[in-house]
Amino acid sequence: MENLELFILHFGYFAVFTFLALGIFGLPMPDEVVVTSVGFFTSNGTLHYSIALPITILGVFIGTLLTFYIGKWIGKPLLRKGGRWIGIKDQSIRTTEGWIKKHGPITVLFGFFIPGMRHIICYISGMGGMKTKTYLLYVLIGASVSTIIYLTIGYYIGIPFLHPGGEVID
């Protein structure tokens, strides 16, 4: 968390976007934690909510789009070759594809509200053959709504840590 704070203090909104776009790799922490932290930084004046919101949504969107395309391009071949080493069978892959075809859009939409699941669901959506246009629509809705919620929670969590004059309580 301290590194996130230093990075945001030094690089500002670029740091927010970068952390979220690289969220696919779990760096430096799950997206939900980063977005909530950004909300905290808006409450103490380090960042402005109205600027942080669209940048945060864009970072989340780009990060999940990367995850989707990784799943689409290398997901199945990777699982077919390496999955047997961890117990994943072809039948499991076919079952997942069927699930995505039947429930994919709603799974993507609600996956944004299950901490730690957004990238897994986005990867599986790409691997499962979800149409890109469908994915883009539902991921944009999910990314926008979840970002507004997590950012606002972070903002309101941060308010009690401020003195009436606005200084941060250590």
PDB file of C-alpha atoms in Angstrom, residues 33 65 69 95:
ATOM      1  CA  VAL A  33      -7.917  -2.413  -3.625  1.00  0.00           C
ATOM      2  CA  LEU A  65      -9.674  -6.058 -22.312  1.00  0.00           C
ATOM      3  CA  TYR A  69      -7.649 -11.060 -25.551  1.00  0.00           C
ATOM      4  CA  THR A  95     -18.100 -27.121 -20.064  1.00  0.00           C
TER       5      THR A  95
END
